[in-house]
Amino acid sequence: HCNRAIESGLHNAEVFTVNARELNTVRNYRDAETMAHAAVTLALDYVPALRELVRALLLQGKHEAALPVAQQLVLQSPDNPRDRVTLAWALLSKEDYDGGILHGKKALELDPGSAEARYLLSRIYRLIQEWELALEMANEAVELAPQHPEYIAMQADMLEHLGKHQQAYDLVPP
């Protein structure tokens, strides 16, 4: 009976997680949070549910609540670079720049081709006024994902900040 109950709980957690993912996709973050929370309640270590819950919390600006969920997520999936980036964003929202850099760099170790990790690091370096590092990470993010407007905007912002006005101007389409 115990195994059947556990299997039933995991199945229900999967259903709640699918619903949470769909709600997050259509930007109904409040209801996604409710669904993901229900999934996590049924299966505390269920990584897909933790991912949807932290996503819903961060996108609602609930950084206090998101941080322990992101930490739990990385405990459950320490070798997942995207989960490391998620934790770094949660730490960044708490102004834990050192922690954000640590997990951003770990994400790059796990996935050297991660434009998202480079963009995150660019944002953190910008906040701590490490302008050259911020530009380096922004440049690398744009090299990896040249069509991503946020990455291009960060690159242009860093060039502008460093007095490279023409280079920044050339990045922005007319």
mmCIF file of C-alpha atoms in Angstrom:
data_model
loop_
_atom_site.group_PDB
_atom_site.id
_atom_site.type_symbol
_atom_site.label_atom_id
_atom_site.label_comp_id
_atom_site.label_asym_id
_atom_site.label_seq_id
_atom_site.Cartn_x
_atom_site.Cartn_y
_atom_site.Cartn_z
ATOM 1 C CA HIS A 1 0.000 0.000 0.000
ATOM 2 C CA CYS A 2 2.821 2.388 0.807
ATOM 3 C CA ASN A 3 4.436 2.041 -2.628
ATOM 4 C CA ARG A 4 1.087 2.609 -4.330
ATOM 5 C CA ALA A 5 0.506 5.753 -2.259
ATOM 6 C CA ILE A 6 3.964 7.069 -3.153
ATOM 7 C CA GLU A 7 3.379 6.330 -6.856
ATOM 8 C CA SER A 8 -0.011 8.041 -6.673
ATOM 9 C CA GLY A 9 1.522 11.105 -5.010
ATOM 10 C CA LEU A 10 4.247 11.322 -7.650
ATOM 11 C CA HIS A 11 1.701 10.953 -10.447
ATOM 12 C CA ASN A 12 -0.394 13.765 -8.967
ATOM 13 C CA ALA A 13 2.757 15.881 -8.540
ATOM 14 C CA GLU A 14 3.502 15.336 -12.237
ATOM 15 C CA VAL A 15 -0.019 16.442 -13.177
ATOM 16 C CA PHE A 16 0.211 19.554 -11.009
ATOM 17 C CA THR A 17 3.637 20.304 -12.502
ATOM 18 C CA VAL A 18 2.362 20.056 -16.075
ATOM 19 C CA ASN A 19 -0.446 22.454 -15.155
ATOM 20 C CA ALA A 20 2.041 24.818 -13.473
ATOM 21 C CA ARG A 21 4.269 24.771 -16.578
ATOM 22 C CA GLU A 22 1.312 25.626 -18.820
ATOM 23 C CA LEU A 23 0.219 28.435 -16.485
ATOM 24 C CA ASN A 24 3.769 29.847 -16.354
ATOM 25 C CA THR A 25 3.878 29.739 -20.162
ATOM 26 C CA VAL A 26 0.741 31.894 -20.418
ATOM 27 C CA ARG A 27 2.075 34.200 -17.660
ATOM 28 C CA ASN A 28 -0.506 33.220 -15.067
ATOM 29 C CA TYR A 29 2.191 33.099 -12.408
ATOM 30 C CA ARG A 30 -0.090 33.224 -9.367
ATOM 31 C CA ASP A 31 -1.985 30.086 -10.377
ATOM 32 C CA ALA A 32 1.252 28.454 -11.560
ATOM 33 C CA GLU A 33 2.671 29.043 -8.093
ATOM 34 C CA THR A 34 -0.385 27.365 -6.540
ATOM 35 C CA MET A 35 -0.099 24.326 -8.827
ATOM 36 C CA ALA A 36 3.657 23.986 -8.398
ATOM 37 C CA HIS A 37 3.356 24.367 -4.633
ATOM 38 C CA ALA A 38 0.783 21.545 -4.607
ATOM 39 C CA ALA A 39 3.199 19.376 -6.606
ATOM 40 C CA VAL A 40 6.091 20.116 -4.249
ATOM 41 C CA THR A 41 3.865 19.334 -1.266
ATOM 42 C CA LEU A 42 3.182 15.889 -2.742
ATOM 43 C CA ALA A 43 6.793 15.222 -3.767
ATOM 44 C CA LEU A 44 9.287 17.459 -1.936
ATOM 45 C CA ASP A 45 12.259 16.588 -4.120
ATOM 46 C CA TYR A 46 10.502 16.555 -7.489
ATOM 47 C CA VAL A 47 12.841 18.708 -9.590
ATOM 48 C CA PRO A 48 10.380 19.708 -12.361
ATOM 49 C CA ALA A 49 7.944 21.005 -9.725
ATOM 50 C CA LEU A 50 10.721 22.928 -7.951
ATOM 51 C CA ARG A 51 11.670 24.506 -11.299
ATOM 52 C CA GLU A 52 8.124 25.663 -12.002
ATOM 53 C CA LEU A 53 7.660 26.945 -8.457
ATOM 54 C CA VAL A 54 10.850 29.003 -8.440
ATOM 55 C CA ARG A 55 10.030 30.334 -11.915
ATOM 56 C CA ALA A 56 6.552 31.436 -10.821
ATOM 57 C CA LEU A 57 7.914 33.037 -7.653
ATOM 58 C CA LEU A 58 10.720 34.925 -9.395
ATOM 59 C CA LEU A 59 8.438 36.185 -12.157
ATOM 60 C CA GLN A 60 6.053 37.540 -9.525
ATOM 61 C CA GLY A 61 8.916 39.297 -7.753
ATOM 62 C CA LYS A 62 8.634 37.019 -4.698
ATOM 63 C CA HIS A 63 12.374 36.832 -4.203
ATOM 64 C CA GLU A 64 12.268 35.994 -0.483
ATOM 65 C CA ALA A 65 10.183 32.907 -1.196
ATOM 66 C CA ALA A 66 12.109 31.982 -4.359
ATOM 67 C CA LEU A 67 15.569 31.747 -2.797
ATOM 68 C CA PRO A 68 15.047 28.648 -0.598
ATOM 69 C CA VAL A 69 13.228 26.898 -3.457
ATOM 70 C CA ALA A 70 16.129 27.695 -5.823
ATOM 71 C CA GLN A 71 18.582 26.414 -3.220
ATOM 72 C CA GLN A 72 16.589 23.186 -2.873
ATOM 73 C CA LEU A 73 16.512 22.877 -6.652
ATOM 74 C CA VAL A 74 20.306 23.043 -6.890
ATOM 75 C CA LEU A 75 20.647 20.542 -4.041
ATOM 76 C CA GLN A 76 18.511 18.139 -6.061
ATOM 77 C CA SER A 77 20.182 18.839 -9.423
ATOM 78 C CA PRO A 78 23.679 20.222 -8.736
ATOM 79 C CA ASP A 79 24.939 19.470 -12.246
ATOM 80 C CA ASN A 80 22.165 21.299 -14.097
ATOM 81 C CA PRO A 81 23.541 24.603 -15.428
ATOM 82 C CA ARG A 82 20.106 26.201 -15.892
ATOM 83 C CA ASP A 83 19.219 25.467 -12.275
ATOM 84 C CA ARG A 84 22.503 27.099 -11.242
ATOM 85 C CA VAL A 85 21.548 30.182 -13.282
ATOM 86 C CA THR A 86 18.133 30.219 -11.611
ATOM 87 C CA LEU A 87 19.758 30.149 -8.173
ATOM 88 C CA ALA A 88 22.154 32.909 -9.261
ATOM 89 C CA TRP A 89 19.193 35.104 -10.326
ATOM 90 C CA ALA A 90 17.529 34.487 -6.951
ATOM 91 C CA LEU A 91 20.765 35.411 -5.162
ATOM 92 C CA LEU A 92 21.151 38.494 -7.345
ATOM 93 C CA SER A 93 17.680 39.643 -6.314
ATOM 94 C CA LYS A 94 18.918 39.508 -2.699
ATOM 95 C CA GLU A 95 22.067 41.462 -3.666
ATOM 96 C CA ASP A 96 24.245 38.425 -2.936
ATOM 97 C CA TYR A 97 26.606 39.216 -5.795
ATOM 98 C CA ASP A 98 29.334 36.819 -4.677
ATOM 99 C CA GLY A 99 26.849 33.940 -4.542
ATOM 100 C CA GLY A 100 25.446 34.937 -7.925
ATOM 101 C CA ILE A 101 28.916 34.996 -9.461
ATOM 102 C CA LEU A 102 29.786 31.648 -7.875
ATOM 103 C CA HIS A 103 26.726 29.907 -9.316
ATOM 104 C CA GLY A 104 26.984 31.740 -12.647
ATOM 105 C CA LYS A 105 30.565 30.531 -13.033
ATOM 106 C CA LYS A 106 29.559 27.008 -11.994
ATOM 107 C CA ALA A 107 26.861 27.106 -14.688
ATOM 108 C CA LEU A 108 29.568 27.994 -17.235
ATOM 109 C CA GLU A 109 31.736 25.099 -16.034
ATOM 110 C CA LEU A 110 28.776 22.773 -16.549
ATOM 111 C CA ASP A 111 27.759 24.338 -19.888
ATOM 112 C CA PRO A 112 30.514 26.415 -21.523
ATOM 113 C CA GLY A 113 28.061 27.405 -24.278
ATOM 114 C CA SER A 114 25.544 29.066 -21.960
ATOM 115 C CA ALA A 115 24.719 32.551 -23.218
ATOM 116 C CA GLU A 116 22.236 32.894 -20.350
ATOM 117 C CA ALA A 117 24.964 32.391 -17.721
ATOM 118 C CA ARG A 118 27.167 34.949 -19.470
ATOM 119 C CA TYR A 119 24.332 37.480 -19.571
ATOM 120 C CA LEU A 120 23.649 36.898 -15.877
ATOM 121 C CA LEU A 121 27.320 37.408 -15.040
ATOM 122 C CA SER A 122 27.346 40.533 -17.197
ATOM 123 C CA ARG A 123 24.434 41.909 -15.156
ATOM 124 C CA ILE A 124 26.153 41.128 -11.863
ATOM 125 C CA TYR A 125 29.494 42.604 -12.972
ATOM 126 C CA ARG A 126 27.648 45.731 -14.096
ATOM 127 C CA LEU A 127 26.013 46.060 -10.678
ATOM 128 C CA ILE A 128 29.365 45.787 -8.888
ATOM 129 C CA GLN A 129 30.953 48.173 -11.413
ATOM 130 C CA GLU A 130 33.329 45.647 -12.969
ATOM 131 C CA TRP A 131 32.763 47.265 -16.358
ATOM 132 C CA GLU A 132 35.354 45.362 -18.410
ATOM 133 C CA LEU A 133 34.172 41.983 -17.098
ATOM 134 C CA ALA A 134 30.573 43.028 -17.730
ATOM 135 C CA LEU A 135 31.430 43.916 -21.338
ATOM 136 C CA GLU A 136 33.399 40.691 -21.829
ATOM 137 C CA MET A 137 30.462 38.571 -20.629
ATOM 138 C CA ALA A 138 27.974 40.615 -22.689
ATOM 139 C CA ASN A 139 30.138 40.225 -25.805
ATOM 140 C CA GLU A 140 30.326 36.463 -25.287
ATOM 141 C CA ALA A 141 26.565 36.225 -24.676
ATOM 142 C CA VAL A 142 25.895 38.062 -27.949
ATOM 143 C CA GLU A 143 28.369 35.831 -29.820
ATOM 144 C CA LEU A 144 26.440 32.782 -28.610
ATOM 145 C CA ALA A 145 22.944 34.257 -29.069
ATOM 146 C CA PRO A 146 23.234 37.116 -31.603
ATOM 147 C CA GLN A 147 19.476 37.621 -31.971
ATOM 148 C CA HIS A 148 18.745 38.074 -28.250
ATOM 149 C CA PRO A 149 17.758 41.741 -27.713
ATOM 150 C CA GLU A 150 18.519 41.823 -23.971
ATOM 151 C CA TYR A 151 22.053 40.596 -24.576
ATOM 152 C CA ILE A 152 22.616 43.182 -27.317
ATOM 153 C CA ALA A 153 21.203 45.919 -25.083
ATOM 154 C CA MET A 154 23.610 44.946 -22.288
ATOM 155 C CA GLN A 155 26.509 44.923 -24.739
ATOM 156 C CA ALA A 156 25.565 48.391 -26.034
ATOM 157 C CA ASP A 157 25.101 49.694 -22.483
ATOM 158 C CA MET A 158 28.553 48.482 -21.451
ATOM 159 C CA LEU A 159 30.185 49.930 -24.563
ATOM 160 C CA GLU A 160 28.439 53.240 -23.903
ATOM 161 C CA HIS A 161 29.514 53.178 -20.261
ATOM 162 C CA LEU A 162 33.120 52.586 -21.290
ATOM 163 C CA GLY A 163 33.014 55.556 -23.686
ATOM 164 C CA LYS A 164 32.868 53.447 -26.848
ATOM 165 C CA HIS A 165 29.921 55.423 -28.184
ATOM 166 C CA GLN A 166 30.281 54.612 -31.890
ATOM 167 C CA GLN A 167 30.527 50.874 -31.220
ATOM 168 C CA ALA A 168 27.423 51.074 -29.017
ATOM 169 C CA TYR A 169 25.578 53.104 -31.659
ATOM 170 C CA ASP A 170 26.477 50.569 -34.356
ATOM 171 C CA LEU A 171 24.805 47.770 -32.380
ATOM 172 C CA VAL A 172 21.418 49.440 -32.285
ATOM 173 C CA PRO A 173 19.395 49.051 -35.493
ATOM 174 C CA PRO A 174 18.168 52.303 -37.097
#
